[in-house]
Amino acid sequence: MNLQANYEQIPLKDYAERAYLDYSMYVVLDRALPFVGDGLKPVQRRIVYSMSELGLDAAAKPKKSARTVGDVIGKFHPHGDSACYEAMVLMAQPFSYRYPLIDGQGNFGSQDDPKSFAAMRYTESRLTPIAELLLAELGQGTTDWTPNFDGTLKEPSWLPSRVPHVLLNGSTGIAVGMATDIPPHNLREVASACIRLLDDPDASLADLCEHVKGPDFPTAAEIITPASELAALYANGTGSVRCRAVWTKEDGNAVVTALPYQVSPSKILEQIAAQMRAKKLPMLEDIRDESDHENPIRIVLIPRSNRVDLDEMMQHLNATTDLEKSYRVNLNMIGLDGKPQVKNLRQILAEWLRFRQDTVTRRLQHRLAKVERRLHLLEGLRIAYLNLDEVIRIIRSEEEPKPVLMRRFGLSEEQTDYILETRLRQLARLEEMKINAERDELEEERARINVVLKSPAKLKTLIKDELREDAKKYGDARRSPLIERAVAQALDETALVASEPVTVVLSAKGWARAAKGHDVDAAALGYREGDSFLASAQGRTTQQAVFIDSTGRSYSTPAHTLPSARGNGEPLTGRFTLPAGARIDAVAIADPATRFVIASDRGYGFVTKFEALLANKKGGKQLISLDDDARVLAPVAVADTARDRIVVVTSAGHLLMFSVAELPELDKGGKGNKLIEIPKARLGAGERVAGVAVVAEGKGEVTLYAGQRKLILKWADLVEYGGSRAARGNLLPRGLQRVERIVTSG
């Protein structure tokens, strides 16, 4: 038996594409984006409508939230109850919504933890007074109605909002391929802008920005974004808004009294505590959360001493925590044409005003139809009063009085039915007078409505009057002050480190560590097996430590980041990327402006600032050019380039002293200039520069080491070795002609 196939065969690619597009359109239009007319997503609209159907207005006794959620998901929104309840809670949180639509009783979360709300079986809720602006005109022919998901009920396609709710409470949502981030605004400012646009349809965006100066968040944190950036945001429909916490000085402490939108105090405490544990906030002694019912936000920051600059400290905390936060703005919404679009402020207000004009027109037309129907019925009743005896006779004598009455008095079917349904007591003379008075009143109302409907100017005036009335009744002052400030900048890392003396110790195998203080016998420290002391340098924890390898490359790292000298330190190969076969030969630490003599054992060198030694990359930088068999000597600091002297000694005992001013200063390094003459033959025989020292004119002295012997040369002795740069120098006394190193000792 042949059965006709009841399915369609299409390529998987086409099916997947169609299914995904259907899903995408559903998410965009029926879940994630708000409608420009009432500013609500479908779930929010259904919650508000269901609560109105349950009679939960602002004057009603609240009912269990579970009752509302049950109605919403059972009648209109067949999705998860938890997601529906969360959407409901969000509309009840005064720290989440600028103008909450739901009045919640019970635990609806806190700013510290917005998701800490109680289960829906415990909480109760009803609508807030301002929700009336969404619902007041619902039954007045102002909206289209669509079947619910199972076709058994009708639900409104939108709510007839009396104000631009899409801007008042804002919205966030992620659809497929698009998202929306609309910040909340102030009702009075938005209503004022709408009135301006009604008065002047050609008003520019700049004109509207005179009224809507910026977003208005539920919290009192400052909006520090410049006015020019806010204007650009409203012109493009995209941008960002930056908010900063408000703090005051109180008894030498900094007290935070307002946090940016959706920032919890516990998160701020956690962020600051993490920095304190990492020793990145030396200026802060303690932090306390003193928030309570009277002071919802009160975070006390206690500085380490009264010398701490609170403004500087708070500037750093603003930059490194959520005390200052940026919010993305994307004014993406579903327009009157049913399509999603990113709109600028003028487009939003103009489109909403078209929506409002259409709503008011439909409301007036609906009312006019009801008035005319009532007048039509009253006219039939009036005819019946004028011919009361005849009407009674026809009703009593005729088997079918309805068609007879219609023919006799020229009545419509509706009028006739109304006459036949009239009670006997309404035939009294007093009732006739009431009917005449009602007719006069309705005719006057009909005339007024017709005048408004036929005059666009009067329609605009009506809309303006209603906007002013609503703004006056439900509006309030701006909460988020607009104070233009520069974006907070974090303090330099060195400014966050306590300035303490430190000795950086380098081992022969390239391990480094930092010992507290300057009175450290680096050679006596413990070293790993097979390792030993190589060099050390004294400085402060706020300075950079520089290491120079055997190829003449320099590497830098903050001194305070080096491990403690209580251990063996750490290998520098873990911090820096050295060339193959290279080893660390020297270490230095100083302020950036300090000048150093950089030299090689071949007798060449130059003067440069310490900042030229710093390298911000792991691979370091080439500091000095070395010959194949040359090695770099320990850098020597220069205090006064005009008066200090350089003392150079070779391994063969030749010593030369000359002025630092004779040695050129180089910024980018290189081989340098000749310091002391070493004949090629002597170089070939192994003579090298044993060391370089810098002494002060008239009072300096050096110590020479040659095996077990040492010689201290005071200034009077050094004068005998004075000469010009690049000279051979004089020979030291017998027994000191195998010099190993030279140290400045006075």
XYZ file of C-alpha atoms in Angstrom:
746
model
C 0.000 0.000 0.000
C 1.409 3.380 -0.991
C 1.313 6.013 1.693
C 1.738 9.598 0.638
C 4.713 11.133 2.451
C 3.674 13.785 4.974
C 7.060 15.380 5.239
C 9.216 17.743 3.214
C 12.737 16.904 2.120
C 15.085 19.888 2.150
C 18.888 20.160 2.434
C 20.214 20.221 5.985
C 21.946 23.542 5.255
C 18.654 25.213 4.318
C 16.827 23.727 7.289
C 19.539 24.792 9.764
C 19.627 28.300 8.305
C 15.851 28.690 8.455
C 15.606 27.274 11.974
C 18.369 29.524 13.263
C 16.858 32.591 11.647
C 13.473 31.779 13.202
C 15.113 31.368 16.581
C 17.077 34.595 16.118
C 13.981 36.596 15.282
C 12.166 35.138 18.277
C 14.979 36.117 20.658
C 15.257 39.605 19.173
C 11.554 40.434 19.032
C 10.043 38.335 21.831
C 12.678 38.142 24.517
C 15.715 40.417 24.623
C 14.862 43.872 23.251
C 12.346 46.406 24.596
C 9.647 48.070 22.503
C 10.039 51.831 22.049
C 6.360 52.407 22.910
C 6.164 51.028 26.450
C 9.862 50.265 27.025
C 9.139 46.704 28.139
C 10.264 43.253 27.111
C 7.487 40.652 26.692
C 8.077 39.013 30.090
C 7.946 42.385 31.868
C 4.803 43.397 29.984
C 3.093 40.119 30.874
C 4.023 40.445 34.554
C 2.628 43.987 34.801
C -0.513 43.046 32.862
C -1.124 39.908 34.934
C -0.807 41.863 38.164
C -3.328 44.411 36.900
C -5.689 41.564 36.003
C -5.289 40.199 39.536
C -6.297 43.589 40.895
C -2.871 44.206 42.427
C -2.780 47.969 41.977
C -0.991 50.308 44.373
C -4.006 50.525 46.714
C -4.678 46.777 46.849
C -3.493 44.326 49.463
C -0.365 42.564 48.143
C -0.526 38.887 47.206
C 2.057 36.154 47.239
C 4.529 36.525 44.380
C 4.009 32.858 43.557
C 0.403 33.694 42.674
C 1.506 36.301 40.166
C 4.246 34.116 38.682
C 1.776 31.249 38.359
C -0.655 33.446 36.436
C 2.079 34.794 34.175
C 3.577 31.448 33.168
C 0.224 29.667 33.093
C -1.615 32.204 30.965
C 0.903 34.162 28.911
C 4.563 33.190 29.349
C 5.251 29.427 29.158
C 8.815 29.576 30.464
C 10.649 28.838 33.701
C 9.167 30.167 36.916
C 12.574 31.128 38.346
C 13.431 33.284 35.326
C 10.015 34.920 35.472
C 10.341 35.590 39.208
C 13.819 37.057 38.739
C 12.460 39.470 36.122
C 9.721 40.395 38.590
C 12.210 40.946 41.435
C 14.328 43.205 39.228
C 11.343 45.506 38.676
C 10.885 45.740 42.457
C 14.489 46.599 43.417
C 14.912 50.369 43.971
C 18.686 50.021 43.450
C 18.147 48.307 40.069
C 15.172 50.273 38.692
C 15.107 54.062 38.680
C 11.300 53.931 38.907
C 10.315 50.487 40.294
C 7.083 49.113 38.834
C 6.475 46.591 41.628
C 6.153 47.188 45.346
C 7.692 44.138 47.016
C 7.141 43.077 50.605
C 9.686 40.694 52.061
C 13.265 40.020 51.030
C 13.712 41.292 47.480
C 17.528 41.343 47.656
C 19.913 44.116 48.601
C 22.474 46.256 46.837
C 25.149 44.143 48.490
C 23.725 41.008 46.881
C 20.885 41.654 44.412
C 20.272 37.930 43.924
C 19.787 37.204 47.626
C 15.988 37.587 47.351
C 13.708 35.118 49.094
C 11.729 32.451 47.249
C 8.469 33.565 45.652
C 6.412 31.567 48.159
C 7.638 33.912 50.915
C 7.392 37.325 49.275
C 4.355 39.425 48.438
C 3.968 42.068 45.778
C 1.711 44.604 44.140
C 2.127 47.351 41.553
C 3.583 50.751 42.424
C 1.669 53.970 41.739
C 3.873 54.814 38.753
C 2.821 51.550 37.052
C -0.496 53.311 36.500
C 1.249 55.260 33.734
C 1.515 51.982 31.816
C -1.957 50.630 32.563
C -4.336 53.565 32.962
C -5.454 53.627 29.322
C -5.335 49.877 28.678
C -9.087 49.319 28.396
C -9.689 52.362 26.216
C -9.037 50.933 22.767
C -5.399 52.054 22.825
C -3.677 48.761 22.064
C -3.954 45.743 19.816
C -4.702 42.401 21.406
C -3.178 39.073 20.371
C -3.985 35.486 21.359
C -1.851 33.998 24.118
C 0.344 30.941 23.481
C -2.566 28.451 23.518
C -5.164 30.734 21.929
C -7.529 30.688 24.909
C -6.900 34.252 26.109
C -5.990 37.645 24.739
C -3.008 39.698 25.833
C -1.989 43.266 24.899
C 0.660 43.625 22.187
C 1.978 46.624 24.109
C 0.945 48.787 27.044
C -0.269 52.358 26.388
C 2.504 54.116 28.281
C 1.840 57.767 29.093
C 5.603 58.508 29.394
C 8.739 57.345 27.474
C 9.318 54.399 29.787
C 11.994 52.964 27.475
C 14.345 55.708 28.738
C 13.128 55.934 32.332
C 14.158 52.508 33.605
C 16.402 51.517 30.728
C 16.997 47.946 29.681
C 19.741 45.393 29.142
C 19.550 42.316 26.980
C 21.552 40.044 24.719
C 19.873 38.835 21.544
C 21.393 36.973 18.594
C 23.933 39.174 16.888
C 22.888 42.255 18.833
C 22.470 43.566 22.354
C 20.883 46.478 24.151
C 22.162 48.610 27.030
C 19.817 51.512 27.733
C 20.631 53.465 30.923
C 17.850 54.896 33.125
C 16.907 58.582 32.889
C 15.052 61.183 34.901
C 11.301 61.428 34.245
C 11.141 65.205 34.508
C 14.068 65.692 32.109
C 12.684 63.265 29.517
C 9.173 64.747 29.736
C 10.662 68.232 29.311
C 12.521 67.090 26.181
C 9.308 65.602 24.759
C 7.467 68.871 25.338
C 10.324 70.750 23.636
C 10.046 68.457 20.613
C 6.268 68.926 20.489
C 6.665 72.713 20.611
C 9.483 72.680 18.054
C 9.437 69.656 15.714
C 12.691 70.932 14.156
C 14.538 70.946 17.492
C 18.074 69.646 17.098
C 19.760 66.989 19.158
C 21.690 69.735 20.973
C 18.395 71.393 21.896
C 17.092 68.127 23.369
C 20.343 67.608 25.286
C 19.622 70.857 27.106
C 16.809 68.915 28.790
C 18.247 65.368 28.887
C 21.753 66.121 30.124
C 22.661 62.498 30.809
C 21.494 59.231 32.375
C 20.125 59.257 35.925
C 20.967 56.075 37.814
C 19.190 54.866 40.972
C 22.333 55.548 43.023
C 23.826 58.932 43.927
C 27.232 58.220 42.380
C 28.660 60.993 40.207
C 28.528 60.790 36.415
C 31.961 62.109 35.430
C 31.680 61.684 31.647
C 32.251 65.017 29.844
C 29.178 66.702 28.374
C 30.674 66.438 24.877
C 30.910 62.649 25.195
C 27.348 62.434 26.497
C 26.163 64.502 23.535
C 28.040 62.154 21.175
C 26.432 59.192 22.925
C 22.946 60.580 22.319
C 23.862 61.466 18.736
C 25.179 57.995 17.846
C 23.071 55.808 20.110
C 26.231 54.120 21.356
C 29.012 55.024 23.753
C 29.781 54.731 27.430
C 29.056 56.482 30.716
C 31.510 56.547 33.606
C 30.350 56.790 37.222
C 32.415 57.429 40.338
C 31.661 56.807 44.008
C 30.997 59.756 46.306
C 33.196 60.101 49.392
C 33.829 62.647 52.128
C 36.583 63.347 54.649
C 35.548 62.563 58.196
C 37.932 62.608 61.215
C 40.914 62.053 58.931
C 39.253 59.062 57.221
C 37.695 58.695 53.782
C 34.017 57.675 53.988
C 32.318 56.354 50.832
C 28.610 57.225 50.869
C 27.456 56.307 47.343
C 28.579 53.602 44.932
C 28.164 53.367 41.156
C 25.121 51.591 39.709
C 25.058 47.806 40.329
C 28.268 47.852 42.416
C 27.993 46.019 45.731
C 29.817 47.142 48.891
C 31.063 43.586 49.477
C 32.804 43.572 46.104
C 34.521 46.876 46.887
C 35.677 45.515 50.249
C 36.960 42.371 48.562
C 38.878 44.319 45.898
C 40.513 46.639 48.433
C 41.313 43.784 50.832
C 42.999 41.866 47.990
C 45.268 44.849 47.310
C 46.066 45.173 51.004
C 46.996 41.484 51.208
C 49.247 41.915 48.177
C 50.875 44.894 49.968
C 49.842 47.232 47.163
C 48.135 49.744 49.466
C 50.795 50.862 51.967
C 48.903 54.093 52.619
C 45.787 52.260 53.900
C 45.642 50.957 57.474
C 42.157 49.422 57.625
C 38.748 49.311 55.971
C 35.348 49.020 57.677
C 31.842 48.518 56.368
C 29.533 50.588 58.575
C 26.480 50.334 56.306
C 23.167 50.026 58.127
C 19.489 50.846 57.661
C 20.022 54.586 58.100
C 23.186 54.635 55.970
C 22.765 52.037 53.199
C 26.292 52.774 51.946
C 29.018 53.713 54.420
C 32.504 52.334 53.799
C 35.215 53.816 56.027
C 38.814 53.835 54.748
C 41.375 54.488 57.471
C 44.764 55.816 56.236
C 48.027 54.665 57.786
C 48.831 58.160 59.027
C 47.572 61.721 58.785
C 50.334 62.426 56.255
C 48.554 60.286 53.654
C 46.992 62.339 50.863
C 43.366 61.118 50.894
C 42.640 62.570 47.454
C 45.606 60.711 45.982
C 44.632 57.499 47.775
C 41.019 57.658 46.568
C 42.181 58.485 43.045
C 44.200 55.268 43.046
C 41.313 53.233 44.482
C 38.940 54.688 41.902
C 41.260 53.468 39.159
C 41.896 49.996 40.599
C 38.455 49.056 41.972
C 34.804 49.420 41.005
C 34.602 52.722 42.896
C 34.791 54.073 39.368
C 32.984 52.093 36.689
C 32.198 52.509 33.024
C 28.856 51.446 31.551
C 28.328 50.577 27.917
C 25.409 52.347 26.245
C 23.671 50.875 23.206
C 20.258 52.416 22.518
C 18.974 49.396 20.607
C 15.220 48.792 20.666
C 12.284 47.596 18.592
C 10.747 50.523 16.732
C 7.186 51.196 15.695
C 7.961 49.368 12.450
C 8.650 46.179 14.416
C 12.343 46.186 13.542
C 15.312 46.450 15.941
C 17.465 49.535 15.470
C 20.052 51.574 17.359
C 18.422 54.992 17.674
C 19.692 58.380 18.756
C 17.884 60.447 21.373
C 15.926 62.489 18.858
C 14.731 59.385 17.030
C 13.624 57.753 20.283
C 11.640 60.773 21.468
C 10.148 61.485 18.038
C 9.113 57.859 17.591
C 7.629 57.682 21.084
C 5.676 60.879 20.457
C 4.225 59.308 17.311
C 3.289 56.325 19.451
C 1.745 58.626 22.048
C -0.174 60.637 19.463
C -1.566 57.417 18.006
C -2.440 56.165 21.512
C -4.217 59.376 22.492
C -6.042 59.465 19.143
C -7.229 55.876 19.637
C -8.250 56.707 23.203
C -10.261 59.721 22.078
C -11.842 57.818 19.204
C -12.752 54.992 21.568
C -14.295 57.450 23.997
C -16.072 59.261 21.159
C -17.600 55.983 19.955
C -18.845 55.248 23.486
C -20.267 58.764 23.839
C -22.030 58.558 20.475
C -23.446 55.132 21.310
C -24.753 56.417 24.616
C -26.249 59.474 22.921
C -27.849 57.190 20.372
C -29.459 55.169 23.155
C -30.530 58.283 25.031
C -32.147 59.655 21.851
C -34.208 56.482 21.558
C -35.182 56.741 25.213
C -36.155 60.391 24.715
C -38.463 59.408 21.865
C -39.985 56.796 24.126
C -40.635 59.428 26.826
C -42.293 61.754 24.324
C -44.565 58.927 23.157
C -44.815 56.995 26.361
C -48.487 56.010 26.122
C -48.144 54.765 22.559
C -44.965 52.806 23.439
C -46.759 51.133 26.371
C -49.783 50.306 24.191
C -47.585 48.680 21.512
C -45.670 46.661 24.099
C -48.923 45.448 25.704
C -50.870 44.720 22.533
C -48.359 43.462 20.020
C -46.987 39.928 20.052
C -43.707 41.178 18.549
C -43.390 44.786 19.745
C -39.789 45.275 18.629
C -40.319 45.567 14.811
C -43.489 47.591 15.401
C -41.624 50.109 17.576
C -38.809 50.338 15.035
C -41.265 51.087 12.206
C -43.501 53.389 14.221
C -40.794 55.691 15.644
C -37.875 55.118 13.225
C -35.711 53.515 15.927
C -32.634 51.355 15.435
C -32.512 47.804 16.705
C -30.102 48.821 19.449
C -32.357 51.684 20.593
C -35.387 49.438 20.594
C -33.659 46.781 22.677
C -32.606 49.449 25.157
C -36.195 50.770 25.453
C -37.581 47.276 25.967
C -34.977 46.597 28.688
C -35.736 49.816 30.547
C -37.207 49.301 34.029
C -40.561 50.801 34.929
C -39.127 53.005 37.650
C -36.892 54.695 35.042
C -40.039 56.073 33.439
C -40.421 58.565 36.267
C -40.259 62.294 35.532
C -37.066 62.656 37.606
C -35.292 60.036 35.514
C -36.252 61.914 32.361
C -34.575 65.015 33.738
C -31.420 63.030 34.547
C -31.354 61.634 31.028
C -31.656 65.097 29.516
C -28.840 66.371 31.727
C -26.643 63.379 30.795
C -27.391 63.958 27.105
C -26.348 67.615 27.357
C -23.160 66.658 29.142
C -22.296 63.975 26.598
C -22.972 66.260 23.666
C -20.608 68.788 25.178
C -17.972 66.063 25.611
C -18.479 64.907 22.024
C -17.908 68.417 20.792
C -14.704 68.727 22.810
C -13.350 65.386 21.546
C -14.173 66.273 17.934
C -12.362 69.582 18.284
C -9.232 67.822 19.586
C -9.349 65.096 16.954
C -9.677 67.602 14.119
C -6.899 69.883 15.422
C -3.285 68.531 15.537
C -2.305 71.561 17.636
C -4.921 70.800 20.293
C -3.897 67.129 20.266
C -0.298 68.171 20.957
C -1.458 70.503 23.709
C -3.380 67.647 25.342
C -0.298 65.398 25.200
C 1.884 68.178 26.659
C -0.554 68.828 29.494
C -0.676 65.121 30.356
C 3.127 64.873 30.266
C 3.475 67.864 32.599
C 0.886 66.421 34.958
C 2.544 62.988 35.056
C 6.041 64.457 35.478
C 4.831 66.614 38.339
C 3.024 63.735 40.041
C 5.574 60.948 39.613
C 8.827 62.744 38.806
C 11.617 63.587 41.228
C 14.937 65.394 41.338
C 18.034 63.999 39.641
C 19.916 61.476 41.794
C 23.161 61.099 39.821
C 24.978 64.466 39.809
C 26.715 65.377 36.546
C 30.240 66.458 37.519
C 32.838 66.410 34.755
C 36.102 64.885 35.987
C 39.166 63.256 34.453
C 39.326 59.465 34.423
C 41.087 58.201 37.556
C 44.705 57.136 37.100
C 46.357 54.515 39.279
C 49.469 55.526 41.178
C 52.798 54.365 39.843
C 53.780 51.012 41.290
C 56.770 52.537 43.070
C 54.483 55.027 44.819
C 52.632 52.097 46.368
C 55.781 50.564 47.831
C 57.197 51.660 51.158
C 60.582 53.309 50.575
C 63.046 51.226 52.592
C 66.791 50.612 52.240
C 67.623 47.388 50.447
C 70.715 45.505 49.258
C 70.370 43.557 46.031
C 72.607 40.491 46.057
C 73.749 38.654 42.903
C 75.334 35.203 42.961
C 77.863 33.765 40.528
C 75.227 31.439 39.052
C 72.819 34.339 38.368
C 70.500 34.084 41.380
C 69.185 37.347 42.849
C 67.570 38.385 46.128
C 66.972 41.524 48.186
C 68.088 41.971 51.790
C 66.567 44.681 53.989
C 68.978 47.447 54.981
C 72.426 48.507 53.835
C 74.468 46.973 56.645
C 74.421 43.570 54.970
C 77.478 41.347 54.573
C 76.432 39.921 51.226
C 79.412 37.576 50.961
C 78.480 35.957 54.296
C 74.955 35.026 53.182
C 74.116 31.412 52.506
C 74.321 30.216 48.887
C 73.261 27.102 47.064
C 75.786 24.340 46.733
C 78.274 25.231 44.028
C 77.227 28.877 44.042
C 78.860 31.920 45.636
C 78.662 35.699 46.024
C 79.346 37.755 42.900
C 78.144 41.337 43.436
C 75.767 43.538 45.391
C 74.243 47.008 45.108
C 72.574 49.256 47.655
C 69.376 51.208 46.976
C 65.763 51.471 48.024
C 62.705 49.285 47.518
C 61.092 51.971 45.318
C 63.895 51.802 42.774
C 64.593 49.519 39.817
C 67.363 46.945 39.994
C 69.426 46.529 36.803
C 71.377 43.428 35.848
C 73.952 43.375 33.020
C 74.873 40.134 31.254
C 78.105 39.003 29.634
C 76.960 40.208 26.184
C 76.446 43.787 27.388
C 72.630 43.624 27.600
C 70.838 45.170 30.565
C 67.643 43.976 32.255
C 65.545 45.721 34.907
C 62.985 44.744 37.520
C 61.462 46.539 40.553
C 63.663 45.905 43.568
C 60.713 45.195 45.857
C 59.661 42.267 43.666
C 62.877 40.354 44.296
C 62.618 37.519 46.844
C 63.818 37.960 50.402
C 67.436 37.289 51.319
C 66.227 34.763 53.912
C 66.253 32.261 51.058
C 68.593 31.657 48.153
C 66.661 33.996 45.862
C 65.492 33.116 42.373
C 67.303 32.548 39.054
C 67.151 35.613 36.845
C 66.701 33.374 33.820
C 63.093 32.989 35.022
C 62.510 36.745 34.754
C 64.608 37.587 31.722
C 65.378 35.969 28.388
C 69.174 35.913 28.081
C 71.064 35.163 24.847
C 72.369 31.609 24.570
C 75.417 31.086 26.784
C 75.133 34.508 28.457
C 75.472 34.986 32.209
C 74.681 37.855 34.575
C 77.901 39.710 35.486
C 76.856 42.950 37.235
C 74.084 44.621 39.237
C 73.164 48.266 39.925
C 70.310 50.143 41.605
C 69.645 53.900 41.741
C 67.298 56.725 40.841
C 66.730 57.218 37.095
C 68.660 60.512 36.967
C 71.807 59.136 38.647
C 74.799 58.941 36.279
C 76.975 55.853 36.029
C 80.270 54.943 34.427
C 79.762 51.869 32.248
C 83.020 50.201 31.174
C 84.496 47.000 29.817
C 87.706 45.292 30.888
C 89.178 46.236 27.453
C 89.488 49.816 28.720
C 86.545 51.444 26.994
C 83.516 53.073 28.592
C 81.121 55.999 28.829
C 78.897 57.935 31.228
C 75.128 57.521 31.060
C 72.050 58.080 33.199
C 70.655 55.130 35.098
C 67.378 55.401 33.161
C 69.317 54.377 30.032
C 69.994 51.044 31.737
C 66.305 50.307 32.275
C 64.639 47.830 29.929
C 60.867 47.287 29.961
C 60.995 44.021 28.072
C 61.928 40.530 29.086
C 64.698 40.344 26.473
C 66.443 43.430 27.857
C 68.326 46.002 25.738
C 71.861 46.333 24.390
C 73.681 48.650 26.787
C 77.363 48.370 25.839
C 79.068 46.829 22.827
C 81.681 44.288 23.876
C 84.482 42.667 21.925
C 84.412 38.900 21.731
C 86.572 38.287 24.788
C 85.643 41.441 26.735
C 83.497 41.508 29.859
C 81.517 44.277 31.484
C 82.701 45.810 34.755
C 80.487 46.724 37.681
C 78.750 50.091 37.012
C 80.003 52.932 39.214
C 77.806 55.866 40.273
C 78.869 59.481 39.634
C 77.786 62.194 42.080
C 79.214 65.312 40.368
C 80.232 65.088 36.714
C 82.131 68.397 36.943
C 84.292 67.635 39.996
C 84.430 63.844 40.422
C 87.389 61.811 39.217
C 87.500 58.401 37.554
C 90.151 55.989 38.816
C 91.051 53.130 36.438
C 93.444 50.334 37.310
C 94.688 47.453 35.133
C 95.495 43.947 36.230
C 99.176 44.714 35.563
C 99.217 47.549 38.125
C 98.824 50.652 35.930
C 96.571 53.244 37.586
C 95.177 56.433 36.037
C 92.944 59.159 37.490
C 91.213 61.713 35.278
C 88.173 63.977 35.394
C 84.721 62.520 34.735
C 84.109 65.514 32.451
C 86.664 64.086 29.998
C 84.490 61.015 29.367
C 81.579 61.664 26.982
C 78.003 60.977 28.117
C 76.093 58.625 25.815
C 72.324 58.040 25.878
C 72.164 54.973 23.684
C 75.315 53.234 24.780
C 77.863 51.706 22.389
C 81.485 50.775 22.869
C 82.384 54.085 24.479
C 85.721 55.937 24.580
C 89.130 54.758 25.756
C 89.651 55.119 29.486
C 93.260 53.928 29.820
C 95.877 52.890 27.318
C 96.645 49.173 27.184
C 99.076 48.321 24.393
C 97.979 45.571 22.021
C 100.899 43.459 23.098
C 99.872 43.775 26.728
C 96.254 42.958 25.784
C 97.499 39.871 24.072
C 99.476 38.987 27.201
C 96.273 39.186 29.236
C 96.357 42.660 30.742
C 92.827 43.922 31.384
C 91.140 46.691 33.333
C 90.673 45.247 36.826
C 88.169 47.863 37.902
C 86.895 51.421 37.800
C 86.140 53.689 40.760
C 84.806 57.242 41.126
C 86.144 59.543 43.847
C 85.270 63.042 44.966
C 87.835 65.775 44.309
C 90.010 66.539 47.311
C 88.679 63.863 49.648
C 88.212 60.589 47.840
C 90.127 57.384 48.475
C 90.184 53.876 47.007
C 91.204 50.422 48.165
C 93.104 48.085 45.837
C 93.052 44.298 46.265
C 95.835 42.087 44.927
C 95.655 38.548 46.285
C 96.044 38.753 50.056
C 97.344 42.304 49.921
C 95.406 45.543 49.811
C 96.426 49.152 49.473
C 94.470 52.245 50.502
C 95.209 55.288 48.358
C 94.018 58.599 49.770
C 93.518 61.758 47.718
C 97.114 62.898 48.253
C 98.326 59.535 46.895
C 95.896 59.525 43.985
C 97.061 62.941 42.776
C 100.380 61.327 41.748
C 98.448 59.127 39.292
C 96.511 61.997 37.725
C 96.555 62.457 33.964
C 94.449 62.730 30.880
C 91.894 60.189 29.703
C 93.356 57.396 27.525
C 96.876 57.766 29.034
C 98.873 54.739 30.205
C 98.882 55.836 33.837
C 101.575 55.192 36.458
C 102.725 51.869 37.803
C 101.749 50.918 41.328
C 104.363 49.917 43.946
C 105.941 46.470 43.722
C 103.708 43.730 45.071
C 100.530 45.424 43.827
C 101.061 44.757 40.169
C 98.501 41.919 40.040
C 95.405 43.941 40.957
C 92.103 42.036 41.090
C 89.648 44.812 41.964
C 89.294 48.381 43.144
C 86.697 49.767 45.568
C 85.835 53.345 46.501
C 86.428 53.453 50.237
C 86.004 57.058 51.209
